[in-house]
Short mmCIF file of C-alpha atoms and ligand atoms in Angstrom, two decimals:
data_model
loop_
_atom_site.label_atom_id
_atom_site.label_comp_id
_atom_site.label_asym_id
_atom_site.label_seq_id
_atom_site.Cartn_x
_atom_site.Cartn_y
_atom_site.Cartn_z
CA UNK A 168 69.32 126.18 -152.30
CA UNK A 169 70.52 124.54 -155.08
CA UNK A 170 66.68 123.85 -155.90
CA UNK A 171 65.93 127.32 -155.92
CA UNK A 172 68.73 128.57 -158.03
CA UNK A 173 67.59 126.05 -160.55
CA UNK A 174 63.98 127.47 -160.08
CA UNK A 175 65.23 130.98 -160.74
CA UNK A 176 67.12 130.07 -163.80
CA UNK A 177 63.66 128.73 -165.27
CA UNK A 178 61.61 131.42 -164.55
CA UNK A 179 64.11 133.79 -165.79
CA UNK A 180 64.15 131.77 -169.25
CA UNK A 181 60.01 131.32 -169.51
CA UNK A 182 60.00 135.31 -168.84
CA UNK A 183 62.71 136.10 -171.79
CA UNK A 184 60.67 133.74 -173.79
CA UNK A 185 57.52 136.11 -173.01
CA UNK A 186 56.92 138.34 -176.25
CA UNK A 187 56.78 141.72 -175.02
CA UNK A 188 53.24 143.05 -174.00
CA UNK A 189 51.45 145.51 -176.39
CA UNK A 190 50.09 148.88 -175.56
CA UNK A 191 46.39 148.04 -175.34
CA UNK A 192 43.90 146.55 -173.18
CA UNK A 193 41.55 143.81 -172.25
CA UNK A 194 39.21 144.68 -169.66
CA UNK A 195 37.07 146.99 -171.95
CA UNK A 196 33.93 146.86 -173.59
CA UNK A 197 33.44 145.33 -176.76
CA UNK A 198 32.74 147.87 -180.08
CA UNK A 199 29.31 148.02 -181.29
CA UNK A 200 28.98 145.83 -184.42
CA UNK A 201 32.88 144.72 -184.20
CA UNK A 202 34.84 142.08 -182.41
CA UNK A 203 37.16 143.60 -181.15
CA UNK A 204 37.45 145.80 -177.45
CA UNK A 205 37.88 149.21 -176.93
CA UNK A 206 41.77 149.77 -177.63
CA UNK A 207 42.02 145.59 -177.92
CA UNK A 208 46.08 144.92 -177.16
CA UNK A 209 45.33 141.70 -179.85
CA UNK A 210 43.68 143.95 -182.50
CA UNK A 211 46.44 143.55 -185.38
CA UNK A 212 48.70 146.63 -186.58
CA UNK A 213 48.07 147.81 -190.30
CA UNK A 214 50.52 147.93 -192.77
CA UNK A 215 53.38 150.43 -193.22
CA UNK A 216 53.53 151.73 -196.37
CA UNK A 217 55.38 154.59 -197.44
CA UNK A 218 52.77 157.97 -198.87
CA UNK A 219 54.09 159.65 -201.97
CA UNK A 220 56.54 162.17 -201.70
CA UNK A 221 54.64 164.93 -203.17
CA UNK A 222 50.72 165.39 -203.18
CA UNK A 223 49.39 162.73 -205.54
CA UNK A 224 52.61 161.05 -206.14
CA UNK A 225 52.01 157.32 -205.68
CA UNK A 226 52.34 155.24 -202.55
CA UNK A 227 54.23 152.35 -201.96
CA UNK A 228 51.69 150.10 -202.50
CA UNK A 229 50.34 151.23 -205.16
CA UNK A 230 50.48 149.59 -208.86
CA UNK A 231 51.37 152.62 -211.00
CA UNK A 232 50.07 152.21 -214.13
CA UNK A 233 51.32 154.93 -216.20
CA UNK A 234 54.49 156.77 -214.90
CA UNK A 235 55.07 159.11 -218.14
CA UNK A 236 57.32 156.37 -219.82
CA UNK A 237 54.92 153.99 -221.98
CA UNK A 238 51.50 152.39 -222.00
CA UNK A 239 52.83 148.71 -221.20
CA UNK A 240 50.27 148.05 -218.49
CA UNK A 241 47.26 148.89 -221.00
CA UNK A 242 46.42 147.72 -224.44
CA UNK A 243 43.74 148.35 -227.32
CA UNK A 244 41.30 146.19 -229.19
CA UNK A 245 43.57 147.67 -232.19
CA UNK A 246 46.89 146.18 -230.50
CA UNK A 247 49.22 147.65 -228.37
CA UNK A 248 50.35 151.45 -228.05
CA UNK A 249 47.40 152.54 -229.89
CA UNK A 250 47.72 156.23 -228.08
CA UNK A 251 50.80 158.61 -228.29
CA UNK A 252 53.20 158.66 -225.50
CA UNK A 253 55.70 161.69 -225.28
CA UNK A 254 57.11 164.62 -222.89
CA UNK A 255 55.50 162.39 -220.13
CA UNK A 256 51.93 162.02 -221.05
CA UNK A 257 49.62 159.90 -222.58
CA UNK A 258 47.20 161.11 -225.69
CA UNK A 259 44.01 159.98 -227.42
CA UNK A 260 45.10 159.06 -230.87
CA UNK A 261 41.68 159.65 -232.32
CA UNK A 262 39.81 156.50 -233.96
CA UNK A 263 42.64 154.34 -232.30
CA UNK A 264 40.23 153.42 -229.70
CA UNK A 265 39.98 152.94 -225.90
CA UNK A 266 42.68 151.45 -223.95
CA UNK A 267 42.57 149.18 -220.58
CA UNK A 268 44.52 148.00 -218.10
CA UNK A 269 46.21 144.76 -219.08
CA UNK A 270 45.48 143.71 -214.97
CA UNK A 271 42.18 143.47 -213.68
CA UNK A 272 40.69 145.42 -210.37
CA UNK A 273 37.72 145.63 -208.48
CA UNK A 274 37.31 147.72 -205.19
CA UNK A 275 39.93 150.04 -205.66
CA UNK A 276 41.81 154.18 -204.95
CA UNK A 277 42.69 155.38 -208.36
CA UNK A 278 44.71 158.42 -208.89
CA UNK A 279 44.39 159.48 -212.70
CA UNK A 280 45.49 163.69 -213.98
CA UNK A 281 44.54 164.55 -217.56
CA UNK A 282 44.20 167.89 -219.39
CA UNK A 283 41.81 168.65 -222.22
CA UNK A 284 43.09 170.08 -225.35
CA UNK A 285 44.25 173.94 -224.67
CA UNK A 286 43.02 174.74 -228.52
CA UNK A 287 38.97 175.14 -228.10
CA UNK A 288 37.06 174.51 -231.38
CA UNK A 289 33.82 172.96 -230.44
CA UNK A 290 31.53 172.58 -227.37
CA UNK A 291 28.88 170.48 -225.44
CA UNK A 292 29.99 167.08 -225.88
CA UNK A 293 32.17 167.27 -228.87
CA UNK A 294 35.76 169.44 -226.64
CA UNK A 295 37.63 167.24 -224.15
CA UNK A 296 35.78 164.12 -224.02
CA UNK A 297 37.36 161.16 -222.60
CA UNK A 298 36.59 159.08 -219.64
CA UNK A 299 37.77 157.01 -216.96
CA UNK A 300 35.80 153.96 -217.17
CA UNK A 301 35.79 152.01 -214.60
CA UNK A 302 35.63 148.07 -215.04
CA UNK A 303 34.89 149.02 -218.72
CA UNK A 304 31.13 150.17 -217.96
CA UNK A 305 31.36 152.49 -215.19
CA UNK A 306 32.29 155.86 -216.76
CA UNK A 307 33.17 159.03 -214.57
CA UNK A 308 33.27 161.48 -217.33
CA UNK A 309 36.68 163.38 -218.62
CA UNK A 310 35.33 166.88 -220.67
CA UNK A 311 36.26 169.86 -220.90
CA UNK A 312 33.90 171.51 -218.95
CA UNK A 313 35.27 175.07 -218.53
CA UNK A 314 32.44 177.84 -219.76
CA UNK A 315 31.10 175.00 -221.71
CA UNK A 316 27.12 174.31 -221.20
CA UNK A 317 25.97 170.65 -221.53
CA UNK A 318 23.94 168.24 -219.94
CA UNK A 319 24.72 168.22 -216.29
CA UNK A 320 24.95 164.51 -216.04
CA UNK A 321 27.68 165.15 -218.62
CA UNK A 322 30.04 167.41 -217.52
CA UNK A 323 33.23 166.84 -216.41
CA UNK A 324 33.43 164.31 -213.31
CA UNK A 325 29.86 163.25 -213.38
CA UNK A 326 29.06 159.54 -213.48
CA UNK A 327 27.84 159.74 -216.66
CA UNK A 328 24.33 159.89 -217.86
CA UNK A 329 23.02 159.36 -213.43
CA UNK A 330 25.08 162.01 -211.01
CA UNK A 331 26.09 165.36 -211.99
CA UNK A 332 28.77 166.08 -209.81
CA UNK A 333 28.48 168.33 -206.41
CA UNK A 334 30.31 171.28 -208.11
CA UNK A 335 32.01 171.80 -211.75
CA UNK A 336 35.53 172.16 -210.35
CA UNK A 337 37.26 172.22 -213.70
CA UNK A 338 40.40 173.93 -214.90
CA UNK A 339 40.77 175.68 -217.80
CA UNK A 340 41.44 173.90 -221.08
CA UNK A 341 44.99 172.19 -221.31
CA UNK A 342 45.75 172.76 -217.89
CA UNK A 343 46.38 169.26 -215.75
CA UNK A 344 44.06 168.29 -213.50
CA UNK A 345 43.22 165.27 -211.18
CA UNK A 346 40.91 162.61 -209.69
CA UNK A 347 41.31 160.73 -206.67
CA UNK A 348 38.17 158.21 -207.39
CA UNK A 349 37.62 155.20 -205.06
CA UNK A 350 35.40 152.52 -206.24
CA UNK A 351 33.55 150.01 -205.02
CA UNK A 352 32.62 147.08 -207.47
CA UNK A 353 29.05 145.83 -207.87
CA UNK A 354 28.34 141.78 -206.39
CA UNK A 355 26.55 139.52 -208.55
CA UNK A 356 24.98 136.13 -207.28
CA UNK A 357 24.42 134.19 -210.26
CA UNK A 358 22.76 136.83 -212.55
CA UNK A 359 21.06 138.77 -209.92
CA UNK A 360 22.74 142.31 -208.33
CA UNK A 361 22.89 141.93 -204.62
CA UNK A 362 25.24 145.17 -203.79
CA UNK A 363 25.43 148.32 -206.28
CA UNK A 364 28.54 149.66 -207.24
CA UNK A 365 29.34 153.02 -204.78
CA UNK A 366 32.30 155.53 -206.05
CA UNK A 367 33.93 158.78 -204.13
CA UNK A 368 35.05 161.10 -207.18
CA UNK A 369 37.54 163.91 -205.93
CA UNK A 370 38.27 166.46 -208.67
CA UNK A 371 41.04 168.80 -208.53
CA UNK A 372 41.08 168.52 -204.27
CA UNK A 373 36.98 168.54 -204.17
CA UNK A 374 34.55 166.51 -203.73
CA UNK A 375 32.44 165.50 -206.64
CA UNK A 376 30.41 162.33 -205.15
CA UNK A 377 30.40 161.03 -201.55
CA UNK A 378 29.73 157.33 -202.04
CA UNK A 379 27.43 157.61 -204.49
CA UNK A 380 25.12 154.51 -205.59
CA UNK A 381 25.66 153.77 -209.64
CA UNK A 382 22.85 152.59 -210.78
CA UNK A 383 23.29 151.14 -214.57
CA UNK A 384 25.95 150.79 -216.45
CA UNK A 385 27.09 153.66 -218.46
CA UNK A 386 25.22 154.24 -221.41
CA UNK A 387 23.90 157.45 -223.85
CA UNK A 388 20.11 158.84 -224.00
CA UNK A 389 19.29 154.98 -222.30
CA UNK A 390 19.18 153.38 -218.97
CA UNK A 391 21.11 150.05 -219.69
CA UNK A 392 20.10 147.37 -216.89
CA UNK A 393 23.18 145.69 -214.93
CA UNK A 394 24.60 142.34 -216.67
CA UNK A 395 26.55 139.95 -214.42
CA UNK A 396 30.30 140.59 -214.88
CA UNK A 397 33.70 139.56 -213.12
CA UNK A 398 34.60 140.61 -209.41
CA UNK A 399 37.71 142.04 -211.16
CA UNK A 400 38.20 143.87 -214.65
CA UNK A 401 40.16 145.84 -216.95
CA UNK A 402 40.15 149.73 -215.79
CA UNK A 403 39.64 152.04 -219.46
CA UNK A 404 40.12 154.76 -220.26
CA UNK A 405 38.11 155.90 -223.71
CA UNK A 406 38.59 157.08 -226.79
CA UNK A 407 35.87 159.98 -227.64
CA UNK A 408 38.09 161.54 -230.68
CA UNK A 409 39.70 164.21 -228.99
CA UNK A 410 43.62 164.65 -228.17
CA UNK A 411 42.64 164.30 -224.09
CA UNK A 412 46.22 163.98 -222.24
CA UNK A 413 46.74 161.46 -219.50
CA UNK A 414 49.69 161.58 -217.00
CA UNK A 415 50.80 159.62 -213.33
CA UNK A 416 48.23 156.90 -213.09
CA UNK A 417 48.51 154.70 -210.55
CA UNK A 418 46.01 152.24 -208.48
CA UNK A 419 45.81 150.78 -205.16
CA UNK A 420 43.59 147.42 -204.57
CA UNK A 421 41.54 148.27 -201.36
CA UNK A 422 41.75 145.72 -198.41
CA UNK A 423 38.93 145.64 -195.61
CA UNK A 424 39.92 146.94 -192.12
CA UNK A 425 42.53 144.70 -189.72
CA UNK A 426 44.32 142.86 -192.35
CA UNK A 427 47.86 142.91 -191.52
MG1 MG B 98 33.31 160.41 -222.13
#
């Protein structure tokens, strides 16, 4: 008896020290091109994060960049807080030059809103040109693009001088808008391009490109071939002489699936 009782008492403790069993399974059939089963029970959770409170309001993992209060995280070739910062926002100061991010990034979900001067006194080009330019050299246009004919690989949103975008889903001028952009950075081995940068542009809630190949580096009235670079750079935004307003910038480092 007194065996038993003992025998009990152990099994008892090796069950308690049992982690609880997770909702899944293990008699299933593997996923095509993964290793993990249908509904694995060992396939690991992803992370909790907390989503903005309000559409386009930054997530808890995100690194927000510019939150209305000052351009710390960037500076200039022409030192710090080359651009105006007030009621919020972030301005061009003409001729002070581009700023960029004093952290570097590489694959990445960018959330940038700007607004093109409200006071209209040129066109094509020359009214509401910025840009967001990714890694320094990947440029998805800023312009004012409202009832304003230029080059279609111009306009506002496309990745300039290669993609128009899908639609021209601009607001009018001096009214905020957004892009949701996610990027995927280029791979060099050595000198040689093995994978082309890809980007997703979003403008304003619509799609502008759907994983779309870049295939040069940005560059005007030229095709400029790819040059080795960094797994990780500066993100810029450019100076193009016009009073373009930035606001709520913020960027999230993309991880690869099942990476607790
Ligand atoms: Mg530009």
């Amino acid at each position: 008896m007194k065996i038993l009782a003992l025998l009990a008492v152990a099994l008892l403790a090796a069950a308690q020290q049992t982690p609880p069993k997770r909702p899944g399974y293990k008699d299933t059939p593997p996923i095509p091109e993964q290793k993990w089963l249908v509904h694995d029970q060992d396939r690991p959770y992803p992370r909790q994060i907390t989503p903005g409170a309000t559409p386009g309001a930054a997530p808890s993992d995100a690194i927000v960049l510019f939150d209305g209060k000052n351009l710390d995280a960037f500076q200039s070739r022409k030192g710090a807080g080359g651009w105006k910062v007030e009621n919020g926002y972030a301005e061009v100061v003409p001729k002070a030059g581009a700023i960029f991010t004093k952290e570097a990034f590489g694959d990445m979900q960018l959330h940038v809103e700007w607004a093109s001067p409200a006071k209209v006194t040129s066109g094509d080009q020359d009214r509401g040109n910025s840009g967001i330019e990714i890694m320094g050299r990947y440029e998805i246009q800023v312009l004012d693009s409202w009832d304003n004919p230029t080059y279609a690989d111009g306009q506002a949103g496309s990745i300039y001088g290669q993609w128009a975008p899908l639609v021209n889903a601009v607001r009018k001028p001096g009214e905020w808008q957004t892009y949701d952009i996610i990027f995927e950075a280029p791979k060099f081995e050595g000198d040689k391009l093995i994978k082309n940068p890809y980007v997703t542009v979003i403008h304003n809630g619509v799609l502008l490109h759907h994983r779309q190949k870049i295939v040069a580096p940005v560059a005007h009235r030229a095709v400029r071939p790819f040059a080795a670079h960094p797994a990780e750079l500066p993100l810029q935004l450019q100076d193009h002489g016009h009073t373009v307003r930035y606001r709520n910038i913020w960027v999230r480092r993309l991880r690869g699936y099942d990476q607790p």
